[in-house]
């Protein structure tokens, strides 16, 4: 990683902590520099972050001692190739630190949605009047649906307990007993989840052929009057053309989109002009000093590895497919 990103992730203190626990044999900004570094063959652990090119079979040949990759970012999909798994290299992800701000963002947007802040703010600016409070649901005891129940969604569910929310989740990979143990109502039919949720938060990973355009126009039309859709997962999980159509038909609905299929959206996207859409440009994940939490997690994992203990945030090949 480059010096600016390294400073964002570790800061001076975090980097000093890292160098105490690890012998840094190479600092490279890209895979080309790594593949040519004179000490590359000594590297046993590779710390990566955003912008790291894919660890291909060719690059791995230049790293014969490599046994662990620690990724100081969110998804590992773009950098981890099948060759990594085949060689038995342990992959560690700092996603659990990266998704803390995402959970806070979803919680905050849920509060704003249940207070009808988004629509009220637009109406006030458009008509310079003060809308009635009639119909504002309020924050307590409202039904909130979660599409997929991975790490981020679990953190959202925990925060929603403060609001006494009726938290429901759809996830075909999570046992219903697990959901119930966490005070979350399992919903096995996605249509039912949409029908019952006043706030619907999308956390599904993008799995080609499975979750692309999972959120269809038919499902969106099932949302109750005044509902809000929040997407902080992957843009392509939502059929954006269908979403635009439904939002035109249903001005009572609102969409908060932190992610879109293309980022930024093309200028011709109808989502720009719709009054019931908020686009926040992928800000939910860690930014600036928030990234230090990932740096701390990386250092903690390096300490475990140095002590001969298994890392706490290792990711399997199968689990990597189920993460956003």
PDB file of C-alpha atoms in Angstrom:
ATOM      1  CA  UNK A   1       0.000   0.000   0.000  1.00  0.00           C
ATOM      2  CA  UNK A   2       1.122   3.572  -0.601  1.00  0.00           C
ATOM      3  CA  UNK A   3       2.246   5.940   2.175  1.00  0.00           C
ATOM      4  CA  UNK A   4      -1.058   7.861   2.367  1.00  0.00           C
ATOM      5  CA  UNK A   5      -3.175   4.735   2.710  1.00  0.00           C
ATOM      6  CA  UNK A   6      -0.698   3.241   5.162  1.00  0.00           C
ATOM      7  CA  UNK A   7      -1.008   6.365   7.305  1.00  0.00           C
ATOM      8  CA  UNK A   8      -4.824   6.190   7.125  1.00  0.00           C
ATOM      9  CA  UNK A   9      -4.851   2.542   8.196  1.00  0.00           C
ATOM     10  CA  UNK A  10      -2.071   2.521  10.786  1.00  0.00           C
ATOM     11  CA  UNK A  11      -1.008   6.047  11.685  1.00  0.00           C
ATOM     12  CA  UNK A  12       2.368   6.524  13.351  1.00  0.00           C
ATOM     13  CA  UNK A  13       1.447   4.552  16.473  1.00  0.00           C
ATOM     14  CA  UNK A  14      -0.089   1.616  14.625  1.00  0.00           C
ATOM     15  CA  UNK A  15       2.844   1.344  12.241  1.00  0.00           C
ATOM     16  CA  UNK A  16       5.279   1.435  15.150  1.00  0.00           C
ATOM     17  CA  UNK A  17       3.293  -1.378  16.787  1.00  0.00           C
ATOM     18  CA  UNK A  18       3.399  -3.393  13.570  1.00  0.00           C
ATOM     19  CA  UNK A  19       7.167  -3.059  13.192  1.00  0.00           C
ATOM     20  CA  UNK A  20       7.610  -4.285  16.765  1.00  0.00           C
ATOM     21  CA  UNK A  21       5.817  -7.536  16.036  1.00  0.00           C
ATOM     22  CA  UNK A  22       6.939  -8.078  12.428  1.00  0.00           C
ATOM     23  CA  UNK A  23      10.155  -7.721  10.449  1.00  0.00           C
ATOM     24  CA  UNK A  24       9.068  -5.591   7.500  1.00  0.00           C
ATOM     25  CA  UNK A  25      11.190  -6.839   4.610  1.00  0.00           C
ATOM     26  CA  UNK A  26       9.409  -4.921   1.842  1.00  0.00           C
ATOM     27  CA  UNK A  27       7.061  -1.968   1.384  1.00  0.00           C
ATOM     28  CA  UNK A  28       5.487  -1.963  -2.072  1.00  0.00           C
ATOM     29  CA  UNK A  29       2.735   0.125  -3.629  1.00  0.00           C
ATOM     30  CA  UNK A  30       1.717  -2.461  -6.232  1.00  0.00           C
ATOM     31  CA  UNK A  31       2.183  -6.062  -7.328  1.00  0.00           C
ATOM     32  CA  UNK A  32       4.788  -5.123  -9.946  1.00  0.00           C
ATOM     33  CA  UNK A  33       7.047  -3.623  -7.296  1.00  0.00           C
ATOM     34  CA  UNK A  34       6.388  -6.599  -5.016  1.00  0.00           C
ATOM     35  CA  UNK A  35       7.267  -9.083  -7.770  1.00  0.00           C
ATOM     36  CA  UNK A  36      10.613  -7.363  -8.322  1.00  0.00           C
ATOM     37  CA  UNK A  37      11.577  -6.599  -4.725  1.00  0.00           C
ATOM     38  CA  UNK A  38      14.948  -8.172  -3.833  1.00  0.00           C
ATOM     39  CA  UNK A  39      13.587  -9.590  -0.546  1.00  0.00           C
ATOM     40  CA  UNK A  40      10.236 -10.799  -1.873  1.00  0.00           C
ATOM     41  CA  UNK A  41      11.126 -14.457  -1.399  1.00  0.00           C
ATOM     42  CA  UNK A  42      11.515 -13.935   2.362  1.00  0.00           C
ATOM     43  CA  UNK A  43       7.972 -12.667   2.910  1.00  0.00           C
ATOM     44  CA  UNK A  44       5.880 -15.018   5.059  1.00  0.00           C
ATOM     45  CA  UNK A  45       3.009 -12.592   5.683  1.00  0.00           C
ATOM     46  CA  UNK A  46       1.599 -10.105   3.188  1.00  0.00           C
ATOM     47  CA  UNK A  47      -0.420  -7.138   4.480  1.00  0.00           C
ATOM     48  CA  UNK A  48      -2.689  -5.721   1.772  1.00  0.00           C
ATOM     49  CA  UNK A  49      -5.420  -3.104   1.448  1.00  0.00           C
ATOM     50  CA  UNK A  50      -7.487  -1.261  -1.168  1.00  0.00           C
ATOM     51  CA  UNK A  51      -5.956  -1.077  -4.628  1.00  0.00           C
ATOM     52  CA  UNK A  52      -3.915  -4.261  -4.276  1.00  0.00           C
ATOM     53  CA  UNK A  53      -3.986  -6.172  -7.583  1.00  0.00           C
ATOM     54  CA  UNK A  54      -5.013  -9.812  -7.642  1.00  0.00           C
ATOM     55  CA  UNK A  55      -2.638 -12.369  -6.139  1.00  0.00           C
ATOM     56  CA  UNK A  56      -2.261 -14.458  -9.262  1.00  0.00           C
ATOM     57  CA  UNK A  57      -0.446 -17.743  -9.638  1.00  0.00           C
ATOM     58  CA  UNK A  58       2.435 -15.916 -11.363  1.00  0.00           C
ATOM     59  CA  UNK A  59       2.833 -13.454  -8.498  1.00  0.00           C
ATOM     60  CA  UNK A  60       2.613 -16.222  -5.907  1.00  0.00           C
ATOM     61  CA  UNK A  61       5.553 -17.975  -7.576  1.00  0.00           C
ATOM     62  CA  UNK A  62       7.633 -14.953  -6.602  1.00  0.00           C
ATOM     63  CA  UNK A  63       6.535 -15.379  -2.972  1.00  0.00           C
ATOM     64  CA  UNK A  64       7.555 -18.953  -2.104  1.00  0.00           C
ATOM     65  CA  UNK A  65       7.569 -18.380   1.680  1.00  0.00           C
ATOM     66  CA  UNK A  66       4.150 -16.709   1.807  1.00  0.00           C
ATOM     67  CA  UNK A  67       1.783 -18.462   4.209  1.00  0.00           C
ATOM     68  CA  UNK A  68      -0.618 -15.703   5.345  1.00  0.00           C
ATOM     69  CA  UNK A  69      -2.357 -12.735   3.702  1.00  0.00           C
ATOM     70  CA  UNK A  70      -3.826 -10.113   6.041  1.00  0.00           C
ATOM     71  CA  UNK A  71      -6.182  -7.789   4.169  1.00  0.00           C
ATOM     72  CA  UNK A  72      -6.669  -4.375   5.802  1.00  0.00           C
ATOM     73  CA  UNK A  73      -9.908  -3.578   3.981  1.00  0.00           C
ATOM     74  CA  UNK A  74     -13.321  -5.106   3.363  1.00  0.00           C
ATOM     75  CA  UNK A  75     -13.978  -7.692   0.666  1.00  0.00           C
ATOM     76  CA  UNK A  76     -11.097  -9.984  -0.316  1.00  0.00           C
ATOM     77  CA  UNK A  77     -12.646 -11.097  -3.603  1.00  0.00           C
ATOM     78  CA  UNK A  78     -10.733  -8.772  -5.903  1.00  0.00           C
ATOM     79  CA  UNK A  79      -7.303  -9.798  -4.638  1.00  0.00           C
ATOM     80  CA  UNK A  80      -7.613 -13.479  -3.675  1.00  0.00           C
ATOM     81  CA  UNK A  81      -7.386 -15.900  -6.600  1.00  0.00           C
ATOM     82  CA  UNK A  82      -8.087 -19.623  -6.583  1.00  0.00           C
ATOM     83  CA  UNK A  83      -4.317 -20.147  -6.545  1.00  0.00           C
ATOM     84  CA  UNK A  84      -4.168 -18.667  -3.025  1.00  0.00           C
ATOM     85  CA  UNK A  85      -6.611 -21.252  -1.680  1.00  0.00           C
ATOM     86  CA  UNK A  86      -4.960 -24.078  -3.611  1.00  0.00           C
ATOM     87  CA  UNK A  87      -1.617 -23.308  -2.003  1.00  0.00           C
ATOM     88  CA  UNK A  88      -3.147 -23.401   1.460  1.00  0.00           C
ATOM     89  CA  UNK A  89      -2.333 -19.775   2.251  1.00  0.00           C
ATOM     90  CA  UNK A  90      -4.293 -18.472   5.237  1.00  0.00           C
ATOM     91  CA  UNK A  91      -6.384 -15.395   4.401  1.00  0.00           C
ATOM     92  CA  UNK A  92      -7.287 -12.930   7.152  1.00  0.00           C
ATOM     93  CA  UNK A  93      -9.735 -10.062   6.623  1.00  0.00           C
ATOM     94  CA  UNK A  94     -10.210  -6.852   8.593  1.00  0.00           C
ATOM     95  CA  UNK A  95     -13.810  -6.661   7.349  1.00  0.00           C
ATOM     96  CA  UNK A  96     -15.094  -6.883  10.920  1.00  0.00           C
ATOM     97  CA  UNK A  97     -13.409  -3.546  11.621  1.00  0.00           C
ATOM     98  CA  UNK A  98     -14.395  -2.054   8.262  1.00  0.00           C
ATOM     99  CA  UNK A  99     -18.085  -2.806   8.764  1.00  0.00           C
ATOM    100  CA  UNK A 100     -18.478  -1.120  12.156  1.00  0.00           C
ATOM    101  CA  UNK A 101     -19.079   2.298  10.526  1.00  0.00           C
ATOM    102  CA  UNK A 102     -21.433   0.612   8.042  1.00  0.00           C
ATOM    103  CA  UNK A 103     -23.569  -0.649  10.917  1.00  0.00           C
ATOM    104  CA  UNK A 104     -23.559   2.830  12.470  1.00  0.00           C
ATOM    105  CA  UNK A 105     -24.576   4.327   9.118  1.00  0.00           C
ATOM    106  CA  UNK A 106     -27.486   1.898   8.727  1.00  0.00           C
ATOM    107  CA  UNK A 107     -28.606   2.547  12.298  1.00  0.00           C
ATOM    108  CA  UNK A 108     -28.471   6.317  11.724  1.00  0.00           C
ATOM    109  CA  UNK A 109     -30.355   6.090   8.428  1.00  0.00           C
ATOM    110  CA  UNK A 110     -32.968   3.885  10.091  1.00  0.00           C
ATOM    111  CA  UNK A 111     -33.561   6.515  12.767  1.00  0.00           C
ATOM    112  CA  UNK A 112     -33.821   9.238  10.104  1.00  0.00           C
ATOM    113  CA  UNK A 113     -36.213   7.101   8.045  1.00  0.00           C
ATOM    114  CA  UNK A 114     -38.513   6.379  10.978  1.00  0.00           C
ATOM    115  CA  UNK A 115     -38.547  10.097  11.803  1.00  0.00           C
ATOM    116  CA  UNK A 116     -39.416  10.759   8.130  1.00  0.00           C
ATOM    117  CA  UNK A 117     -36.451  13.149   7.995  1.00  0.00           C
ATOM    118  CA  UNK A 118     -35.543  12.525   4.349  1.00  0.00           C
ATOM    119  CA  UNK A 119     -38.990  13.289   2.915  1.00  0.00           C
ATOM    120  CA  UNK A 120     -39.718  16.117   5.350  1.00  0.00           C
ATOM    121  CA  UNK A 121     -36.442  17.872   4.545  1.00  0.00           C
ATOM    122  CA  UNK A 122     -37.184  17.678   0.827  1.00  0.00           C
ATOM    123  CA  UNK A 123     -40.751  18.953   1.262  1.00  0.00           C
ATOM    124  CA  UNK A 124     -39.635  21.850   3.446  1.00  0.00           C
ATOM    125  CA  UNK A 125     -36.976  22.921   0.929  1.00  0.00           C
ATOM    126  CA  UNK A 126     -39.368  22.520  -2.009  1.00  0.00           C
ATOM    127  CA  UNK A 127     -42.432  24.209  -0.563  1.00  0.00           C
ATOM    128  CA  UNK A 128     -41.019  26.196   2.356  1.00  0.00           C
ATOM    129  CA  UNK A 129     -43.764  24.802   4.607  1.00  0.00           C
ATOM    130  CA  UNK A 130     -43.739  22.701   7.763  1.00  0.00           C
ATOM    131  CA  UNK A 131     -45.282  19.270   7.054  1.00  0.00           C
ATOM    132  CA  UNK A 132     -47.664  17.728   9.545  1.00  0.00           C
ATOM    133  CA  UNK A 133     -46.297  15.215  12.053  1.00  0.00           C
ATOM    134  CA  UNK A 134     -49.249  12.954  11.332  1.00  0.00           C
ATOM    135  CA  UNK A 135     -48.041   9.697   9.823  1.00  0.00           C
ATOM    136  CA  UNK A 136     -44.460   9.936  11.139  1.00  0.00           C
ATOM    137  CA  UNK A 137     -43.961   6.430  12.575  1.00  0.00           C
ATOM    138  CA  UNK A 138     -41.383   7.306  15.232  1.00  0.00           C
ATOM    139  CA  UNK A 139     -38.307   5.297  16.107  1.00  0.00           C
ATOM    140  CA  UNK A 140     -39.530   2.794  18.698  1.00  0.00           C
ATOM    141  CA  UNK A 141     -40.923  -0.679  18.080  1.00  0.00           C
ATOM    142  CA  UNK A 142     -41.004  -0.497  14.284  1.00  0.00           C
ATOM    143  CA  UNK A 143     -40.459  -3.459  11.902  1.00  0.00           C
ATOM    144  CA  UNK A 144     -37.012  -3.510  10.282  1.00  0.00           C
ATOM    145  CA  UNK A 145     -36.011  -6.147   7.727  1.00  0.00           C
ATOM    146  CA  UNK A 146     -32.477  -7.302   6.924  1.00  0.00           C
ATOM    147  CA  UNK A 147     -31.706  -8.989   3.612  1.00  0.00           C
ATOM    148  CA  UNK A 148     -28.885 -11.407   4.541  1.00  0.00           C
ATOM    149  CA  UNK A 149     -27.528 -11.803   8.053  1.00  0.00           C
ATOM    150  CA  UNK A 150     -23.754 -11.622   7.935  1.00  0.00           C
ATOM    151  CA  UNK A 151     -21.414  -9.705  10.216  1.00  0.00           C
ATOM    152  CA  UNK A 152     -22.671  -6.223   9.282  1.00  0.00           C
ATOM    153  CA  UNK A 153     -26.343  -7.147   9.609  1.00  0.00           C
ATOM    154  CA  UNK A 154     -25.696  -8.711  13.024  1.00  0.00           C
ATOM    155  CA  UNK A 155     -24.137  -5.478  14.222  1.00  0.00           C
ATOM    156  CA  UNK A 156     -27.122  -3.544  12.870  1.00  0.00           C
ATOM    157  CA  UNK A 157     -29.500  -5.885  14.703  1.00  0.00           C
ATOM    158  CA  UNK A 158     -27.606  -5.333  17.951  1.00  0.00           C
ATOM    159  CA  UNK A 159     -27.898  -1.565  17.595  1.00  0.00           C
ATOM    160  CA  UNK A 160     -31.601  -1.775  16.763  1.00  0.00           C
ATOM    161  CA  UNK A 161     -32.291  -3.279  20.173  1.00  0.00           C
ATOM    162  CA  UNK A 162     -31.965   0.267  21.522  1.00  0.00           C
ATOM    163  CA  UNK A 163     -35.032   1.132  19.461  1.00  0.00           C
ATOM    164  CA  UNK A 164     -36.970  -1.968  20.559  1.00  0.00           C
ATOM    165  CA  UNK A 165     -37.296  -2.714  16.841  1.00  0.00           C
ATOM    166  CA  UNK A 166     -39.010  -5.794  15.507  1.00  0.00           C
ATOM    167  CA  UNK A 167     -35.932  -7.061  13.647  1.00  0.00           C
ATOM    168  CA  UNK A 168     -36.528  -9.638  10.914  1.00  0.00           C
ATOM    169  CA  UNK A 169     -34.005 -11.290   8.603  1.00  0.00           C
ATOM    170  CA  UNK A 170     -33.960 -13.379   5.460  1.00  0.00           C
ATOM    171  CA  UNK A 171     -30.838 -15.474   4.913  1.00  0.00           C
ATOM    172  CA  UNK A 172     -30.971 -18.987   3.423  1.00  0.00           C
ATOM    173  CA  UNK A 173     -27.497 -19.733   4.800  1.00  0.00           C
ATOM    174  CA  UNK A 174     -28.184 -18.910   8.454  1.00  0.00           C
ATOM    175  CA  UNK A 175     -30.094 -21.429  10.617  1.00  0.00           C
ATOM    176  CA  UNK A 176     -33.361 -20.116  12.050  1.00  0.00           C
ATOM    177  CA  UNK A 177     -32.162 -21.156  15.519  1.00  0.00           C
ATOM    178  CA  UNK A 178     -29.218 -18.753  15.190  1.00  0.00           C
ATOM    179  CA  UNK A 179     -31.543 -15.880  14.303  1.00  0.00           C
ATOM    180  CA  UNK A 180     -33.925 -16.607  17.163  1.00  0.00           C
ATOM    181  CA  UNK A 181     -31.043 -16.832  19.623  1.00  0.00           C
ATOM    182  CA  UNK A 182     -30.116 -13.276  18.603  1.00  0.00           C
ATOM    183  CA  UNK A 183     -33.714 -12.042  19.041  1.00  0.00           C
ATOM    184  CA  UNK A 184     -34.188 -11.785  15.288  1.00  0.00           C
ATOM    185  CA  UNK A 185     -37.328 -13.138  13.628  1.00  0.00           C
ATOM    186  CA  UNK A 186     -36.474 -15.506  10.757  1.00  0.00           C
ATOM    187  CA  UNK A 187     -38.404 -14.885   7.544  1.00  0.00           C
ATOM    188  CA  UNK A 188     -37.968 -17.588   4.921  1.00  0.00           C
ATOM    189  CA  UNK A 189     -39.887 -15.822   2.155  1.00  0.00           C
ATOM    190  CA  UNK A 190     -38.205 -12.682   0.809  1.00  0.00           C
ATOM    191  CA  UNK A 191     -41.530 -11.287  -0.406  1.00  0.00           C
ATOM    192  CA  UNK A 192     -42.903 -11.538   3.131  1.00  0.00           C
ATOM    193  CA  UNK A 193     -39.883  -9.657   4.484  1.00  0.00           C
ATOM    194  CA  UNK A 194     -40.574  -6.779   2.095  1.00  0.00           C
ATOM    195  CA  UNK A 195     -44.271  -6.782   2.925  1.00  0.00           C
ATOM    196  CA  UNK A 196     -43.600  -6.497   6.670  1.00  0.00           C
ATOM    197  CA  UNK A 197     -40.637  -4.055   6.771  1.00  0.00           C
ATOM    198  CA  UNK A 198     -41.004  -0.322   7.263  1.00  0.00           C
ATOM    199  CA  UNK A 199     -37.232  -0.084   6.860  1.00  0.00           C
ATOM    200  CA  UNK A 200     -35.542  -2.668   4.632  1.00  0.00           C
ATOM    201  CA  UNK A 201     -31.730  -2.836   4.764  1.00  0.00           C
ATOM    202  CA  UNK A 202     -29.819  -4.796   2.121  1.00  0.00           C
ATOM    203  CA  UNK A 203     -26.695  -6.678   3.257  1.00  0.00           C
ATOM    204  CA  UNK A 204     -26.538  -9.470   0.663  1.00  0.00           C
ATOM    205  CA  UNK A 205     -23.216 -10.261  -1.025  1.00  0.00           C
ATOM    206  CA  UNK A 206     -22.980 -10.082  -4.803  1.00  0.00           C
ATOM    207  CA  UNK A 207     -22.807 -13.694  -5.980  1.00  0.00           C
ATOM    208  CA  UNK A 208     -22.897 -13.931  -9.801  1.00  0.00           C
ATOM    209  CA  UNK A 209     -25.903 -15.896 -10.988  1.00  0.00           C
ATOM    210  CA  UNK A 210     -27.497 -15.877  -7.529  1.00  0.00           C
ATOM    211  CA  UNK A 211     -27.901 -12.422  -6.019  1.00  0.00           C
ATOM    212  CA  UNK A 212     -27.545 -10.159  -9.067  1.00  0.00           C
ATOM    213  CA  UNK A 213     -30.756  -8.103  -9.189  1.00  0.00           C
ATOM    214  CA  UNK A 214     -32.050 -10.099  -6.236  1.00  0.00           C
ATOM    215  CA  UNK A 215     -34.122  -7.057  -5.253  1.00  0.00           C
ATOM    216  CA  UNK A 216     -36.669  -6.912  -8.060  1.00  0.00           C
ATOM    217  CA  UNK A 217     -39.410  -4.463  -8.891  1.00  0.00           C
ATOM    218  CA  UNK A 218     -41.982  -7.021  -7.767  1.00  0.00           C
ATOM    219  CA  UNK A 219     -40.397  -7.167  -4.307  1.00  0.00           C
ATOM    220  CA  UNK A 220     -40.054  -3.387  -4.077  1.00  0.00           C
ATOM    221  CA  UNK A 221     -43.752  -2.955  -4.813  1.00  0.00           C
ATOM    222  CA  UNK A 222     -44.479  -5.099  -1.745  1.00  0.00           C
ATOM    223  CA  UNK A 223     -43.011  -2.502   0.623  1.00  0.00           C
ATOM    224  CA  UNK A 224     -45.613  -0.903   2.904  1.00  0.00           C
ATOM    225  CA  UNK A 225     -46.641   2.737   2.583  1.00  0.00           C
ATOM    226  CA  UNK A 226     -43.862   5.100   3.669  1.00  0.00           C
ATOM    227  CA  UNK A 227     -41.133   2.430   3.728  1.00  0.00           C
ATOM    228  CA  UNK A 228     -37.433   3.109   3.196  1.00  0.00           C
ATOM    229  CA  UNK A 229     -34.919   0.902   1.379  1.00  0.00           C
ATOM    230  CA  UNK A 230     -31.265   1.154   2.489  1.00  0.00           C
ATOM    231  CA  UNK A 231     -28.478  -0.446   0.443  1.00  0.00           C
ATOM    232  CA  UNK A 232     -24.920  -0.524   1.800  1.00  0.00           C
ATOM    233  CA  UNK A 233     -23.992  -3.935   0.333  1.00  0.00           C
ATOM    234  CA  UNK A 234     -23.439  -4.049  -3.431  1.00  0.00           C
ATOM    235  CA  UNK A 235     -25.290  -1.959  -5.987  1.00  0.00           C
ATOM    236  CA  UNK A 236     -25.894  -4.816  -8.420  1.00  0.00           C
ATOM    237  CA  UNK A 237     -27.923  -6.725  -5.818  1.00  0.00           C
ATOM    238  CA  UNK A 238     -30.733  -4.249  -6.578  1.00  0.00           C
ATOM    239  CA  UNK A 239     -32.357  -3.982 -10.005  1.00  0.00           C
ATOM    240  CA  UNK A 240     -31.789  -0.234 -10.315  1.00  0.00           C
ATOM    241  CA  UNK A 241     -33.990   0.245 -13.386  1.00  0.00           C
ATOM    242  CA  UNK A 242     -36.866  -1.443 -11.585  1.00  0.00           C
ATOM    243  CA  UNK A 243     -36.119   0.597  -8.459  1.00  0.00           C
ATOM    244  CA  UNK A 244     -36.381   3.840 -10.439  1.00  0.00           C
ATOM    245  CA  UNK A 245     -39.706   2.719 -11.924  1.00  0.00           C
ATOM    246  CA  UNK A 246     -41.148   1.794  -8.527  1.00  0.00           C
ATOM    247  CA  UNK A 247     -39.980   5.040  -6.921  1.00  0.00           C
ATOM    248  CA  UNK A 248     -41.736   6.989  -9.683  1.00  0.00           C
ATOM    249  CA  UNK A 249     -44.928   4.995  -9.118  1.00  0.00           C
ATOM    250  CA  UNK A 250     -44.658   5.132  -5.331  1.00  0.00           C
ATOM    251  CA  UNK A 251     -43.547   8.597  -4.130  1.00  0.00           C
ATOM    252  CA  UNK A 252     -44.330   7.402  -0.598  1.00  0.00           C
ATOM    253  CA  UNK A 253     -41.261   5.132  -0.739  1.00  0.00           C
ATOM    254  CA  UNK A 254     -37.696   6.295  -0.179  1.00  0.00           C
ATOM    255  CA  UNK A 255     -34.323   4.789  -1.105  1.00  0.00           C
ATOM    256  CA  UNK A 256     -30.985   5.468   0.582  1.00  0.00           C
ATOM    257  CA  UNK A 257     -28.278   4.124  -1.717  1.00  0.00           C
ATOM    258  CA  UNK A 258     -24.698   4.174  -0.513  1.00  0.00           C
ATOM    259  CA  UNK A 259     -23.725   1.774  -3.305  1.00  0.00           C
ATOM    260  CA  UNK A 260     -24.793   1.571  -6.940  1.00  0.00           C
ATOM    261  CA  UNK A 261     -24.052  -0.813  -9.793  1.00  0.00           C
ATOM    262  CA  UNK A 262     -21.749   1.756 -11.359  1.00  0.00           C
ATOM    263  CA  UNK A 263     -19.911   4.222  -9.156  1.00  0.00           C
ATOM    264  CA  UNK A 264     -20.454   6.983  -9.909  1.00  0.00           C
ATOM    265  CA  UNK A 265     -23.762   6.451 -11.665  1.00  0.00           C
ATOM    266  CA  UNK A 266     -23.802   7.479 -15.342  1.00  0.00           C
ATOM    267  CA  UNK A 267     -25.185  10.995 -15.966  1.00  0.00           C
ATOM    268  CA  UNK A 268     -28.312   9.574 -17.609  1.00  0.00           C
ATOM    269  CA  UNK A 269     -29.340   7.565 -14.543  1.00  0.00           C
ATOM    270  CA  UNK A 270     -32.925   8.417 -13.535  1.00  0.00           C
ATOM    271  CA  UNK A 271     -31.976   8.029  -9.869  1.00  0.00           C
ATOM    272  CA  UNK A 272     -30.354  11.485  -9.887  1.00  0.00           C
ATOM    273  CA  UNK A 273     -33.631  13.257 -10.626  1.00  0.00           C
ATOM    274  CA  UNK A 274     -35.934  11.356  -8.292  1.00  0.00           C
ATOM    275  CA  UNK A 275     -36.870  13.314  -5.158  1.00  0.00           C
ATOM    276  CA  UNK A 276     -37.237  10.129  -3.089  1.00  0.00           C
ATOM    277  CA  UNK A 277     -33.639   8.927  -3.497  1.00  0.00           C
ATOM    278  CA  UNK A 278     -30.569   9.759  -1.429  1.00  0.00           C
ATOM    279  CA  UNK A 279     -27.201   8.878  -2.993  1.00  0.00           C
ATOM    280  CA  UNK A 280     -24.291   8.954  -0.533  1.00  0.00           C
ATOM    281  CA  UNK A 281     -21.429   7.672  -2.687  1.00  0.00           C
ATOM    282  CA  UNK A 282     -19.949   4.719  -0.795  1.00  0.00           C
ATOM    283  CA  UNK A 283     -19.259   6.610   2.419  1.00  0.00           C
ATOM    284  CA  UNK A 284     -20.712   4.026   4.820  1.00  0.00           C
ATOM    285  CA  UNK A 285     -17.491   2.001   5.100  1.00  0.00           C
ATOM    286  CA  UNK A 286     -14.393   3.208   6.899  1.00  0.00           C
ATOM    287  CA  UNK A 287     -12.970   6.574   5.848  1.00  0.00           C
ATOM    288  CA  UNK A 288      -9.999   8.592   7.108  1.00  0.00           C
ATOM    289  CA  UNK A 289      -9.259   7.969  10.790  1.00  0.00           C
ATOM    290  CA  UNK A 290     -11.999   5.313  10.999  1.00  0.00           C
ATOM    291  CA  UNK A 291      -9.568   3.044   9.157  1.00  0.00           C
ATOM    292  CA  UNK A 292      -7.274   2.919  12.178  1.00  0.00           C
ATOM    293  CA  UNK A 293      -9.565   0.232  13.607  1.00  0.00           C
ATOM    294  CA  UNK A 294      -8.510  -2.003  10.719  1.00  0.00           C
ATOM    295  CA  UNK A 295      -4.868  -1.252  11.443  1.00  0.00           C
ATOM    296  CA  UNK A 296      -5.333  -2.255  15.071  1.00  0.00           C
ATOM    297  CA  UNK A 297      -7.013  -5.496  13.993  1.00  0.00           C
ATOM    298  CA  UNK A 298      -4.113  -6.254  11.627  1.00  0.00           C
ATOM    299  CA  UNK A 299      -1.544  -5.721  14.390  1.00  0.00           C
ATOM    300  CA  UNK A 300      -3.539  -7.938  16.764  1.00  0.00           C
ATOM    301  CA  UNK A 301      -3.633 -10.688  14.148  1.00  0.00           C
ATOM    302  CA  UNK A 302       0.110 -10.377  13.509  1.00  0.00           C
ATOM    303  CA  UNK A 303       0.694 -10.796  17.235  1.00  0.00           C
ATOM    304  CA  UNK A 304      -1.363 -13.987  17.199  1.00  0.00           C
ATOM    305  CA  UNK A 305       0.524 -15.309  14.189  1.00  0.00           C
ATOM    306  CA  UNK A 306       3.893 -14.465  15.773  1.00  0.00           C
ATOM    307  CA  UNK A 307       2.834 -16.328  18.925  1.00  0.00           C
ATOM    308  CA  UNK A 308       1.906 -19.407  16.904  1.00  0.00           C
ATOM    309  CA  UNK A 309      -1.827 -18.959  17.502  1.00  0.00           C
ATOM    310  CA  UNK A 310      -4.458 -19.144  14.755  1.00  0.00           C
ATOM    311  CA  UNK A 311      -5.763 -15.755  13.558  1.00  0.00           C
ATOM    312  CA  UNK A 312      -9.177 -14.751  14.868  1.00  0.00           C
ATOM    313  CA  UNK A 313     -10.429 -13.334  11.557  1.00  0.00           C
ATOM    314  CA  UNK A 314      -9.392 -15.992   9.047  1.00  0.00           C
ATOM    315  CA  UNK A 315     -11.736 -16.408   6.071  1.00  0.00           C
ATOM    316  CA  UNK A 316     -12.384 -19.653   4.207  1.00  0.00           C
ATOM    317  CA  UNK A 317     -12.871 -19.878   0.450  1.00  0.00           C
ATOM    318  CA  UNK A 318     -16.567 -20.695   0.963  1.00  0.00           C
ATOM    319  CA  UNK A 319     -17.131 -17.893   3.474  1.00  0.00           C
ATOM    320  CA  UNK A 320     -15.518 -15.369   1.130  1.00  0.00           C
ATOM    321  CA  UNK A 321     -18.321 -15.991  -1.382  1.00  0.00           C
ATOM    322  CA  UNK A 322     -20.955 -15.094   1.207  1.00  0.00           C
ATOM    323  CA  UNK A 323     -19.457 -11.718   2.119  1.00  0.00           C
ATOM    324  CA  UNK A 324     -20.464  -8.503   0.399  1.00  0.00           C
TER     325      UNK A 324
END
